[in-house]
mmCIF file of C-alpha atoms and ligand atoms in Angstrom:
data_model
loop_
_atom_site.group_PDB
_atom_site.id
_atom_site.type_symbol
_atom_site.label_atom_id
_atom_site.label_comp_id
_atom_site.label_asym_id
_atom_site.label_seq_id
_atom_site.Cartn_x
_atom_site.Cartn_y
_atom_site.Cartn_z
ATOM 1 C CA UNK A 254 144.233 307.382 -95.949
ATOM 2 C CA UNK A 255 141.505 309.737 -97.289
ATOM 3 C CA UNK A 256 137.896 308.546 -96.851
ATOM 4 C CA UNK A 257 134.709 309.961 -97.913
ATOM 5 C CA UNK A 258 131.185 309.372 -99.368
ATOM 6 C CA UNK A 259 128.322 310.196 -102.144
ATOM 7 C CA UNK A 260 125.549 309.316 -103.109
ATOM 8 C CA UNK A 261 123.445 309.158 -106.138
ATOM 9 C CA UNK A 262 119.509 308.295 -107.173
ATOM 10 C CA UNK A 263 119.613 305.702 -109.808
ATOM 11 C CA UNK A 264 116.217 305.265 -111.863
ATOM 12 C CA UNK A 265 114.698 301.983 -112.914
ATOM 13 C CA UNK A 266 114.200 302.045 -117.200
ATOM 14 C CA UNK A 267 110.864 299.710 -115.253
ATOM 15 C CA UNK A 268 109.565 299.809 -112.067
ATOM 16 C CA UNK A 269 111.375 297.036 -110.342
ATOM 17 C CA UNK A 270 108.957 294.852 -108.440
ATOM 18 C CA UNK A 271 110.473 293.317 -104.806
ATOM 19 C CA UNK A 272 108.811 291.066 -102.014
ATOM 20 C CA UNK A 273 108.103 294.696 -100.498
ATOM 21 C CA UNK A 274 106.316 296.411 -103.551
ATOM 22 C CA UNK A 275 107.826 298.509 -106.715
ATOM 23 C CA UNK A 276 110.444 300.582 -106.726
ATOM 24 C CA UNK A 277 110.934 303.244 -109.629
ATOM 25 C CA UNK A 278 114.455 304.820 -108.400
ATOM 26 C CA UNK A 279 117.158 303.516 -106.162
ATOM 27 C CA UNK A 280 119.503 305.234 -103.304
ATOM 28 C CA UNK A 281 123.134 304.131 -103.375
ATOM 29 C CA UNK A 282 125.648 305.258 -101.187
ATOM 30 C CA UNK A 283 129.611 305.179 -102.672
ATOM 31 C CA UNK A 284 132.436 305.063 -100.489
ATOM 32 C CA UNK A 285 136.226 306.437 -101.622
ATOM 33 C CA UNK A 286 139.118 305.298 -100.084
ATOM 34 C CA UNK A 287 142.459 306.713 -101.270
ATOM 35 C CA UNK A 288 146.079 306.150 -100.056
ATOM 36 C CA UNK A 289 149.205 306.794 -102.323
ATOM 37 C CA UNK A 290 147.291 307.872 -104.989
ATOM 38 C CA UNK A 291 145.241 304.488 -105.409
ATOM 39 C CA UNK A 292 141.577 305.158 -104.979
ATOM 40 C CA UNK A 293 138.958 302.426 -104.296
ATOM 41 C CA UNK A 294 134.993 302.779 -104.567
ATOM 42 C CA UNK A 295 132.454 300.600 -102.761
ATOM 43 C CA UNK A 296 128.379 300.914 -103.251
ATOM 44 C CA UNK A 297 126.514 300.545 -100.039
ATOM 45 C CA UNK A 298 123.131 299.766 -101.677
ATOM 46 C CA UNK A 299 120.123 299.350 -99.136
ATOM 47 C CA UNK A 300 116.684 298.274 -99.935
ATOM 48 C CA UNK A 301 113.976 300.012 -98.467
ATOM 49 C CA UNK A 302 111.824 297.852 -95.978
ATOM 50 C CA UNK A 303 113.814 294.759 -96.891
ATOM 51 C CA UNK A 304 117.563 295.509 -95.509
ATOM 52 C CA UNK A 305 118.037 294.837 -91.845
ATOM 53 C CA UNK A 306 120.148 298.039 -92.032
ATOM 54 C CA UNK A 307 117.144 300.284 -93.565
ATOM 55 C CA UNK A 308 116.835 303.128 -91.646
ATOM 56 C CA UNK A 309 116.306 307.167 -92.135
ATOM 57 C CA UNK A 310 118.779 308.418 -94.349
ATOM 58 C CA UNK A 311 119.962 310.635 -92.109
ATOM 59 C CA UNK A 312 120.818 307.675 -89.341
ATOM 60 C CA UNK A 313 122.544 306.093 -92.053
ATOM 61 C CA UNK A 314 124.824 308.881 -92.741
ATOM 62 C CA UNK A 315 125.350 308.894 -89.037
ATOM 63 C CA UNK A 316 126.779 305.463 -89.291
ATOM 64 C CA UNK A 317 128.884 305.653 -92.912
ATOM 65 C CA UNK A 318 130.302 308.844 -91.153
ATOM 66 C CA UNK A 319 131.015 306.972 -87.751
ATOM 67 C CA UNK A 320 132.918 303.828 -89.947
ATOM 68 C CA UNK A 321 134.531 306.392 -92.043
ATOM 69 C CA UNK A 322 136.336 307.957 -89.124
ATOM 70 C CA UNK A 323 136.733 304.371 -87.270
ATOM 71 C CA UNK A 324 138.667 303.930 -90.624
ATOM 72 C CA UNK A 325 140.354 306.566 -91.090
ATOM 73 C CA UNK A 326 141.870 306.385 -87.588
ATOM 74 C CA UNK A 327 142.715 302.405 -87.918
ATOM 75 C CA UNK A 328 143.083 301.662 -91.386
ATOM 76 C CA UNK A 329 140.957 298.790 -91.360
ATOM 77 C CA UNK A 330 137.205 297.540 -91.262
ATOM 78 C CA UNK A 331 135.685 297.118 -87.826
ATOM 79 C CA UNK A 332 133.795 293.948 -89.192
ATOM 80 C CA UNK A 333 132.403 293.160 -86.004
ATOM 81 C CA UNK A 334 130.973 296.244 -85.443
ATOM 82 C CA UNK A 335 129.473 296.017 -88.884
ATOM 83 C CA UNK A 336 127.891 293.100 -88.708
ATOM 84 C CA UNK A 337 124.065 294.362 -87.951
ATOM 85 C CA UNK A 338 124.842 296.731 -91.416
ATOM 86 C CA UNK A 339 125.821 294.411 -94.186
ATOM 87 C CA UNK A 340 125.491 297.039 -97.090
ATOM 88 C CA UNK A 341 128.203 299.457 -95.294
ATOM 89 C CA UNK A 342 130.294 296.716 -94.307
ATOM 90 C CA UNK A 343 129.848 295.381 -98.296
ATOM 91 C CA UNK A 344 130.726 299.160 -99.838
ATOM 92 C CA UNK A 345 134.009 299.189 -97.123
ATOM 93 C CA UNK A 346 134.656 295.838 -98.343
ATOM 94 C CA UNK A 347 134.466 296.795 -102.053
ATOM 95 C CA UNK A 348 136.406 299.597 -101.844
ATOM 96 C CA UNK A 349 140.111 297.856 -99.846
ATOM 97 C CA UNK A 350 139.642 294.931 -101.901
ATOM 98 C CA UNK A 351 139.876 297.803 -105.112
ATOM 99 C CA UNK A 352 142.699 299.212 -103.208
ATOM 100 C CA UNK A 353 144.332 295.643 -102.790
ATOM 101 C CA UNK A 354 144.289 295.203 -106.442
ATOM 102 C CA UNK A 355 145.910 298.579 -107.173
ATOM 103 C CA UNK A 356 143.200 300.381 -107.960
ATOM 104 C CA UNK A 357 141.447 297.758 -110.671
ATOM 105 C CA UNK A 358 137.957 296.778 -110.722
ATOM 106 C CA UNK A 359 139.408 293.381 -110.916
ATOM 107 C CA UNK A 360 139.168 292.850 -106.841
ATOM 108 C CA UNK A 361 140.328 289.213 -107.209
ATOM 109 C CA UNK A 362 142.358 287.211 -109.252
ATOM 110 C CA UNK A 363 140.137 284.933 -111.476
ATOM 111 C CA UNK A 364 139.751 284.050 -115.081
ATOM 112 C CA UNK A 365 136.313 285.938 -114.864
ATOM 113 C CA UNK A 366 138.258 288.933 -113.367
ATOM 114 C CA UNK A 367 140.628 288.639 -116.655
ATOM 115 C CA UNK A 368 137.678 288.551 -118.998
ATOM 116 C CA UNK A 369 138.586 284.596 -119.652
ATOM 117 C CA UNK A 370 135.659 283.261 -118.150
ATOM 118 C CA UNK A 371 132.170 284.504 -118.079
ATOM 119 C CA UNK A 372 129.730 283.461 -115.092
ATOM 120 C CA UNK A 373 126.175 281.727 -116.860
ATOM 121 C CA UNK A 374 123.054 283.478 -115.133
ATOM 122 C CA UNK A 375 119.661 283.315 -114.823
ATOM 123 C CA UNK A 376 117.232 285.452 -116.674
ATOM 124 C CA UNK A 377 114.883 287.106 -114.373
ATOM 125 C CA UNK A 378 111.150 287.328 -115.358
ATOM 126 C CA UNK A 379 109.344 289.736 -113.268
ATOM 127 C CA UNK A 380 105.865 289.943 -111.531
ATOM 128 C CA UNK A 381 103.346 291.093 -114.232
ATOM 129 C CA UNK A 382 100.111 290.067 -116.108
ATOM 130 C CA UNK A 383 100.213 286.759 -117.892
ATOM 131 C CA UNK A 384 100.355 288.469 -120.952
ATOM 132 C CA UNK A 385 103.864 290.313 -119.740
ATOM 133 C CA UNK A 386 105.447 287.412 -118.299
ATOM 134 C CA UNK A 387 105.003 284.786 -120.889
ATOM 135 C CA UNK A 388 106.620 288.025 -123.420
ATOM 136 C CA UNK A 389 109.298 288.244 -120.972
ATOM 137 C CA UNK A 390 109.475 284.349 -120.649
ATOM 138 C CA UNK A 391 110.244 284.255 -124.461
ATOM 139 C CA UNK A 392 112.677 287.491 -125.241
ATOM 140 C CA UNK A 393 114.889 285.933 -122.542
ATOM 141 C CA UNK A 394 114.725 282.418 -124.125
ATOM 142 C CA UNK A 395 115.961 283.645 -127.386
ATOM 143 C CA UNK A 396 118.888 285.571 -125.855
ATOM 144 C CA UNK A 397 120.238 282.615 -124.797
ATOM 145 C CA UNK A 398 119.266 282.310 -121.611
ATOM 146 C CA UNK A 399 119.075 278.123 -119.923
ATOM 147 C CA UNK A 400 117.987 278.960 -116.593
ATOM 148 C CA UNK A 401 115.386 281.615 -116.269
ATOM 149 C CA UNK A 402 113.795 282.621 -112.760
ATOM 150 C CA UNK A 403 110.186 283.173 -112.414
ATOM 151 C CA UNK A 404 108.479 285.594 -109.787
ATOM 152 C CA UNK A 405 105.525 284.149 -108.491
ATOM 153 C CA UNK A 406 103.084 285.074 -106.097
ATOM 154 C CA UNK A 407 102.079 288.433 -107.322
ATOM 155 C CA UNK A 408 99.001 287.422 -109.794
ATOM 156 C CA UNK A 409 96.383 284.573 -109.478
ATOM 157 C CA UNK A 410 97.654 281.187 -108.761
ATOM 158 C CA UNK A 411 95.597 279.732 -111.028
ATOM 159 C CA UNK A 412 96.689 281.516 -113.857
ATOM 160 C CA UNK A 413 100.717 280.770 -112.361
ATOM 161 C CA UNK A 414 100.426 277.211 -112.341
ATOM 162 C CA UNK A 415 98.918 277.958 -115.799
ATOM 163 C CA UNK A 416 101.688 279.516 -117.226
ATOM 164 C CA UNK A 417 104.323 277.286 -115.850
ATOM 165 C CA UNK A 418 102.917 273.994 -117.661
ATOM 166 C CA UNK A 419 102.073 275.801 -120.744
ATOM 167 C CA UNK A 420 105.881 276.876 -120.648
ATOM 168 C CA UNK A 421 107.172 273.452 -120.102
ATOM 169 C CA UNK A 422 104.813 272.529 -122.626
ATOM 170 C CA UNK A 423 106.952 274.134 -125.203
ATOM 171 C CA UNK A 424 110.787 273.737 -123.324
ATOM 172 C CA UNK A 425 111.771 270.518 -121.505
ATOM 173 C CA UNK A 426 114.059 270.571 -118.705
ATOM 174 C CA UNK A 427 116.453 270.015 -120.582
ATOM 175 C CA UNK A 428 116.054 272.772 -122.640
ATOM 176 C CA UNK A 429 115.154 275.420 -119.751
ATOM 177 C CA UNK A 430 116.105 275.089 -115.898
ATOM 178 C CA UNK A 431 113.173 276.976 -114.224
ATOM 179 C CA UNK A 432 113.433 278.283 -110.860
ATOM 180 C CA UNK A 433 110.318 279.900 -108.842
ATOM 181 C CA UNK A 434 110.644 282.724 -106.301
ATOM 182 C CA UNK A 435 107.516 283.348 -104.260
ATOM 183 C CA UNK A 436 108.754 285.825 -102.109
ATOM 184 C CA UNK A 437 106.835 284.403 -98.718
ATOM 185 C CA UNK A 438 103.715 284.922 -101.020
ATOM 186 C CA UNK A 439 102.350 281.321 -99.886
ATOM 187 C CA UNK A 440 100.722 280.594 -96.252
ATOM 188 C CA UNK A 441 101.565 277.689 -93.857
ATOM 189 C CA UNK A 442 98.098 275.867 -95.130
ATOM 190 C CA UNK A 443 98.518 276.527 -98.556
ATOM 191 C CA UNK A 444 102.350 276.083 -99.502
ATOM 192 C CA UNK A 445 102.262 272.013 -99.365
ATOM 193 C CA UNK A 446 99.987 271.897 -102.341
ATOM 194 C CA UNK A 447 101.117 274.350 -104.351
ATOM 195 C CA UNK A 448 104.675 272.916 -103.947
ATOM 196 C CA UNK A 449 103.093 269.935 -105.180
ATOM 197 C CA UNK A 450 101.301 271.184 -107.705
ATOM 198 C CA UNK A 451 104.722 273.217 -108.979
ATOM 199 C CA UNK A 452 106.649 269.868 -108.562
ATOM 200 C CA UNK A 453 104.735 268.432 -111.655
ATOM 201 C CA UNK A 454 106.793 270.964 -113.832
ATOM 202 C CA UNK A 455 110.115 269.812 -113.448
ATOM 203 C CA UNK A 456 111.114 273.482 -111.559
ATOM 204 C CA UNK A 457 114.523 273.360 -110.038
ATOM 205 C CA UNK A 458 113.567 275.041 -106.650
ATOM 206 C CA UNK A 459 111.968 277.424 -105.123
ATOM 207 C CA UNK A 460 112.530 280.708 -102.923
ATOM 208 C CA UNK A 461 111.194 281.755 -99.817
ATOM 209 C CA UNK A 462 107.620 279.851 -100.104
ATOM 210 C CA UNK A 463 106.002 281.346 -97.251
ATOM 211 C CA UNK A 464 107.264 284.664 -94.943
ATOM 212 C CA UNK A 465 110.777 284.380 -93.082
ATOM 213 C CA UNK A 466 110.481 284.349 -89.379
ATOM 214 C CA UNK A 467 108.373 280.938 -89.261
ATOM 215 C CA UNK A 468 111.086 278.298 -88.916
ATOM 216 C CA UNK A 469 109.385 275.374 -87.653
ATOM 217 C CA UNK A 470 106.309 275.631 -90.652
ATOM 218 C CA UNK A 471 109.483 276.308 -93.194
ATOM 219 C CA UNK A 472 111.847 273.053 -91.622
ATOM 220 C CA UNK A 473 108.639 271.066 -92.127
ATOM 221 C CA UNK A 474 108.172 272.114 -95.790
ATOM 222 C CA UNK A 475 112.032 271.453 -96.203
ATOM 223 C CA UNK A 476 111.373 268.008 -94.989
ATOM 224 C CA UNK A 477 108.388 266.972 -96.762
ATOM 225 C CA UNK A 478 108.685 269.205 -99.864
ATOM 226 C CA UNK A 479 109.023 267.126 -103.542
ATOM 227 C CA UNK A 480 110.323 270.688 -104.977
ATOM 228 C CA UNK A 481 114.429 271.802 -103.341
ATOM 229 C CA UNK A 482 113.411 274.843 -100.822
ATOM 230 C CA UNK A 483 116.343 277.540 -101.062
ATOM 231 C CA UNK A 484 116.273 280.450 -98.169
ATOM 232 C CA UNK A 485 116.789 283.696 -99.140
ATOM 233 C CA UNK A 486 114.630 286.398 -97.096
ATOM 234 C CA UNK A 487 114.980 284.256 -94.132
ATOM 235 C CA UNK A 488 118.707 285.176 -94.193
ATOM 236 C CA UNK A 489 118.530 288.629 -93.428
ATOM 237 C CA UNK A 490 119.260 289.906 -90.136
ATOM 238 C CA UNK A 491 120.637 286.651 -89.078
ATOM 239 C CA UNK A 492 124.224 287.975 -89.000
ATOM 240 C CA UNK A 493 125.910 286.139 -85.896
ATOM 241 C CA UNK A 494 128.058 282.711 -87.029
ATOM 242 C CA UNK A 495 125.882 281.011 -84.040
ATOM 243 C CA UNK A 496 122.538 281.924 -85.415
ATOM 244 C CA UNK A 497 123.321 281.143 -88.769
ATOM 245 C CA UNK A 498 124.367 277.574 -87.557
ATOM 246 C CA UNK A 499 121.029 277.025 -85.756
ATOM 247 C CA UNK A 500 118.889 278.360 -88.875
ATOM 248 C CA UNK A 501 120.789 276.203 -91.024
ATOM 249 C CA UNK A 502 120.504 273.133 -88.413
ATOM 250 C CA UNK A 503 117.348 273.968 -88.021
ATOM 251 C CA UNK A 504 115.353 274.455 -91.153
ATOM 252 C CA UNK A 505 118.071 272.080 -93.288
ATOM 253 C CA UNK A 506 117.532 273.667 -96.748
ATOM 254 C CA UNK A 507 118.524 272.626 -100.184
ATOM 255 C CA UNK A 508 119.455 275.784 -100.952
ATOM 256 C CA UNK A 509 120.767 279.334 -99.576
ATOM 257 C CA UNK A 510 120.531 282.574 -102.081
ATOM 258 C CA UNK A 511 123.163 284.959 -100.588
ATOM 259 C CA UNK A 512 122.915 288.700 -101.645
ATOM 260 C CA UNK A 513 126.259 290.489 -100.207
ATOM 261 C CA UNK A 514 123.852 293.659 -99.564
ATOM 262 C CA UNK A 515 122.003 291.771 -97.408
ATOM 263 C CA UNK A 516 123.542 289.020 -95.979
ATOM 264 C CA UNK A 517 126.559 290.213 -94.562
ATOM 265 C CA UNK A 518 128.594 291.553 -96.976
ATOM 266 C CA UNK A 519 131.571 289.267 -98.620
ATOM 267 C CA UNK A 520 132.917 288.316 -95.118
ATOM 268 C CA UNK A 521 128.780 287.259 -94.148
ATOM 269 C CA UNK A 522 128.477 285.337 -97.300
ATOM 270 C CA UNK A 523 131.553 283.548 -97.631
ATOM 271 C CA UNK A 524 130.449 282.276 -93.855
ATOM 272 C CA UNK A 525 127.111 281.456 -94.811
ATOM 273 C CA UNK A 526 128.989 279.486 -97.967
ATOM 274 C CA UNK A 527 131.113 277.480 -95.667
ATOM 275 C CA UNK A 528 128.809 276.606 -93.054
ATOM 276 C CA UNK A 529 126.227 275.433 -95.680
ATOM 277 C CA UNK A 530 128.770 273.561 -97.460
ATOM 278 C CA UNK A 531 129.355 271.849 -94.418
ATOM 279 C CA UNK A 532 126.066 270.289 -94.146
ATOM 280 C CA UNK A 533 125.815 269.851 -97.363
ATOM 281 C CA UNK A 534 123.884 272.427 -98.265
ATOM 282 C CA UNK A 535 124.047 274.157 -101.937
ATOM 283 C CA UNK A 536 123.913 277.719 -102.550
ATOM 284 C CA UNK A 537 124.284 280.387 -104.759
ATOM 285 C CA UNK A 538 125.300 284.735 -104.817
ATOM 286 C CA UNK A 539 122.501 286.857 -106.565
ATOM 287 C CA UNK A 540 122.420 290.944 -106.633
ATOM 288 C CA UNK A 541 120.174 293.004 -105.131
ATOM 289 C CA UNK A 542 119.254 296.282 -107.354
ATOM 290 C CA UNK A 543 122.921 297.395 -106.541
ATOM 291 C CA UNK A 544 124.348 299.750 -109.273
ATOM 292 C CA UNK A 545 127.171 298.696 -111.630
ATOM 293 C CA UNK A 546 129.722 299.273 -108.460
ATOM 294 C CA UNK A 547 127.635 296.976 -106.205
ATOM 295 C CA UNK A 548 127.250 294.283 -109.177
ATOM 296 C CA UNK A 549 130.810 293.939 -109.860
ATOM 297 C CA UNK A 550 131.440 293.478 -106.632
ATOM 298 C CA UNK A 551 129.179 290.895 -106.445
ATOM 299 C CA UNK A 552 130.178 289.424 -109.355
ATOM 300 C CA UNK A 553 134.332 289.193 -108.467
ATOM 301 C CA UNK A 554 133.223 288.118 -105.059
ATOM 302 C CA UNK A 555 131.356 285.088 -106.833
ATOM 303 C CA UNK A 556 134.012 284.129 -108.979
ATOM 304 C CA UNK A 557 136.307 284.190 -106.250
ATOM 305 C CA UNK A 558 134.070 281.926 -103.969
ATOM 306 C CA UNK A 559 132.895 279.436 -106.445
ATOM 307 C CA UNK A 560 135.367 279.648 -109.528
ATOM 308 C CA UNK A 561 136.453 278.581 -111.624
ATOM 309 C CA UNK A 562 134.690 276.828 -113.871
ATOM 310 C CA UNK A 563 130.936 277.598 -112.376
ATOM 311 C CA UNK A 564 128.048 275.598 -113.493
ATOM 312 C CA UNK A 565 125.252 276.498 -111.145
ATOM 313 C CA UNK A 566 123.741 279.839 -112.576
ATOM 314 C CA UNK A 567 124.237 282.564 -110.965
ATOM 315 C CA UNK A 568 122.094 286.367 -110.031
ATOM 316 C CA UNK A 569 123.705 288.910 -111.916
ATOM 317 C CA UNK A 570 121.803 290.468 -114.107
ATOM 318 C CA UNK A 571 120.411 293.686 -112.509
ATOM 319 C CA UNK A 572 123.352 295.491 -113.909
ATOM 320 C CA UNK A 573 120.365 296.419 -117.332
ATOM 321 C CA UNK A 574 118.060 297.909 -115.200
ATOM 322 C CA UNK A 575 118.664 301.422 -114.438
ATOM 323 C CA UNK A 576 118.564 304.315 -117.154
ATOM 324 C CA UNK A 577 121.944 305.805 -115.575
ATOM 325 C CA UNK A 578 124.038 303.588 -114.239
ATOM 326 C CA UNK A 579 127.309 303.874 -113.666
ATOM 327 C CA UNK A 580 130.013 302.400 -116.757
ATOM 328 C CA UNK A 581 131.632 299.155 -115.406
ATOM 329 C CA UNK A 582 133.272 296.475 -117.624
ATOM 330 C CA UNK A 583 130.527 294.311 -117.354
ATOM 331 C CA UNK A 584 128.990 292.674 -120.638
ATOM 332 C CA UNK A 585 126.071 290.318 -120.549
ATOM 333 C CA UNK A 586 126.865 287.985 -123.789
ATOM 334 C CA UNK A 587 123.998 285.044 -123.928
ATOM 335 C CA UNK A 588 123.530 284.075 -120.653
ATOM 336 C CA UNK A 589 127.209 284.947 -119.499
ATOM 337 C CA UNK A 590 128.245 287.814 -117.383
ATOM 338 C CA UNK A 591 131.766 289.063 -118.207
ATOM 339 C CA UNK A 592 134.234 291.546 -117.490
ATOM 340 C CA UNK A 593 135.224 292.930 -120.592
ATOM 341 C CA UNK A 594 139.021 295.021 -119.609
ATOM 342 C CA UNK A 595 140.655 292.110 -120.921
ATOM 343 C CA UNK A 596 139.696 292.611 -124.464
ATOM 344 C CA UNK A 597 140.364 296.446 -123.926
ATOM 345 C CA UNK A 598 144.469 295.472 -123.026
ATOM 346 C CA UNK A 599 143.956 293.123 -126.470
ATOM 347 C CA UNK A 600 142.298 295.881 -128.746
ATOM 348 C CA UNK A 601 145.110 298.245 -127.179
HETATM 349 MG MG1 MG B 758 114.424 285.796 -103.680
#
C-alpha cells in the first residue's frame, strides 16, 4: 500500500461568506492510497477558525504524515485516534471507500451512485445587501430550486425580516420551503423574538440562532421556540459517542446539520444520524466549501445514509463555487444533484 498527499489552493468565482468572515480561496489537502494498481483520493478540507482540527499548516502536515505512516504500516484507519481531526479522518475515509469500489468515484452502491437518482437540494442565498439577496433569492427560484436557504444575521434585522415577508409575499410555502441560518448571529435576549417574529413566515427552521457553547440558553429556545431549531456549529468538536448523547439529551433539537468535514467524518456522522434518530430527532448532511473530491464524498455518503428515495433536501451545492475545481461527475439539474458516469456507460 502506497500512501501520500497534495495539496492545492482552490479560488472562490465569489468571496464565500462563513459564520467566521469571507473567504476568497480555499486549502484542500488530497490523500492517495494505491494497492494493486487501484488508486483512491480523499479531500481533507479544513475551514479556517471554524474546524476543531484548524491548526498551522505545518502541524497539520505533521498529523496527515503521522496517519499516513500509521496506515501504511496497518492498512487501516486508526479512527479512534482520529476522532479530534474529522477532515483527515473524512479524506482517509474517502479514499478506502474509492479503493473498496475498485477505484470508482461511486464509493457506495446506490441509485444516486448509478446516476438513477438525483438528491433534491437547497439553493443557498448568501449574506449580502438586500438588493443582492432578493437577486439571488430569484435566479435560484427560476432554476428550479423548492427549498432555498437564507443566511441571516449579517445585515440589519429590520431589513431581514423585511425581505423574508416580502418573499413569502410572492411564494407560499407551498411553493418555496425556506430555511434560515443565523450562524449564532442572535443573543440570548434577543433570539425569542426574532424567532417569533421569523415564525410568522412559514420558515421551515432555523440554524444555530445564537453562538454554540451556550447549551442551557439554546435547550430553552428548543423548548419554547414556535420555529424547528436545527444544531449545526454546536456540533463541532463534540466528537466522543458520550458527549454527543448528552448534547443531544440535553438541548433536544428538531434538527442536526451534519457536515462530514466537521463533524466527524462518515463514521462521526453516521453516529450522530443514529443517535438522533433515536430520539427522534431529524437531520440532514450539507458540504462545507470542500472541492469536487470532498462533495462527492459527501454526496455518496448521503445517499448511502438516507437513500433511496430522499425527500428532505439536502447541502450540496458548493460543488459551483470555485473557478478551478477539480472535474467530478457531478451535475446539478434543477434542484437535483447527480452523478452523471451512468449516462457516460449509455452514450458509450
Ligand atoms: Mg449552518
Amino acid at each position: 500500500m502506497k500512501i501520500s498527499y497534495t495539496d492545492r489552493v482552490l479560488h472562490f468565482k465569489q468571496p464565500a461568506g462563513t459564520s467566521r468572515g469571507v473567504y476568497t480561496t480555499h486549502h484542500s489537502y488530497y490523500v492517495r492510497i494505491e494497492q494493486d494498481g487501484v488508486v483512491g483520493i480523499g479531500e481533507c478540507s479544513v475551514l479556517p477558525d471554524l474546524s476543531s482540527d484548524t491548526m498551522p499548516a505545518k502541524r497539520y502536515e505533521q498529523i496527515l504524515n503521522k496517519v499516513c505512516g500509521f496506515v501504511e504500516k496497518t492498512g487501516g484507519i486508526p479512527y479512534e485516534m482520529l476522532r479530534p481531526y474529522p477532515s483527515i479522518l473524512f479524506g482517509f475515509e474517502t479514499a478506502f471507500a474509492q479503493m473498496d469500489a475498485k477505484g470508482s468515484t461511486a464509493l457506495f452502491d446506490t441509485p444516486f451512485s448509478r446516476g438513477e437518482e438525483g438528491i433534491t437540494i437547497n439553493g443557498l442565498v448568501w449574506m449580502g445587501t438586500f438588493e443582492e439577496m432578493y437577486a439571488r433569492m430569484e435566479e435560484k427560484l427560476k432554476a428550479g430550486f423548492r427549498c432555498v436557504k437564507l443566511k441571516i444575521g449579517a445585515i440589519d434585522w429590520q431589513k431581514e425580516i423585511a425581505l423574508i415577508k416580502h418573499i413569502r409575499q410572492y411564494f407560499s410555502r407551498d411553493q418555496i420551503e425556506l430555511r434560515v441560518d443565523a450562524n449564532g448571529g442572535f443573543t440570548p435576549e434577543n433570539a425569542m423574538s426574532r424567532l417569533e417574529e421569523l415564525s410568522r413566515y412559514d420558515i421551515h427552521s432555523i440554524e444555530q440562532p445564537i453562538r454554540q457553547h451556550q447549551w442551557r440558553e439554546m435547550a430553552r429556545l428548543c423548548r419554547e421556540s414556535p420555529l424547528p431549531i436545527a444544531l449545526d456549529e454546536e456540533l463541532i468538536g463534540v466528537n466522543q459517542p458520550d458527549m454527543k448523547r448528552r448534547l443531544l439529551e440535553e438541548i433536544r433539537p428538531a434538527y442536526i446539520v451534519l457536515k462530514p468535514s466537521l463533524h466527524g467524518g462518515m463514521m462521526g456522522t453516521r453516529e450522530w444520524i443514529s443517535l438522533a434518530q433515536e430520539r427522534g430527532i431529524g437531520s440532514w448532511i450539507t458540504s462545507a466549501l470542500e472541492s469536487n473530491i470532498g462533495l462527492n464524498a459527501v454526496a455518496q455518503l448521503c445517499a448511502d445514509v438516507y437513500g433511496p428515495g430522499i425527500t428532505m433536501p439536502q447541502g450540496l451545492g458548493t460543488g459551483l463555487l470555485y473557478t478551478d475545481n477539480i472535474d467530478m461527475p457531478l451535475e446539478i439539474r434543477g434542484d437535483k444533484l447527480w452523478t452523471i458516469q451512468n449516462e457516460h456507460h449509455v452514450a458509450e
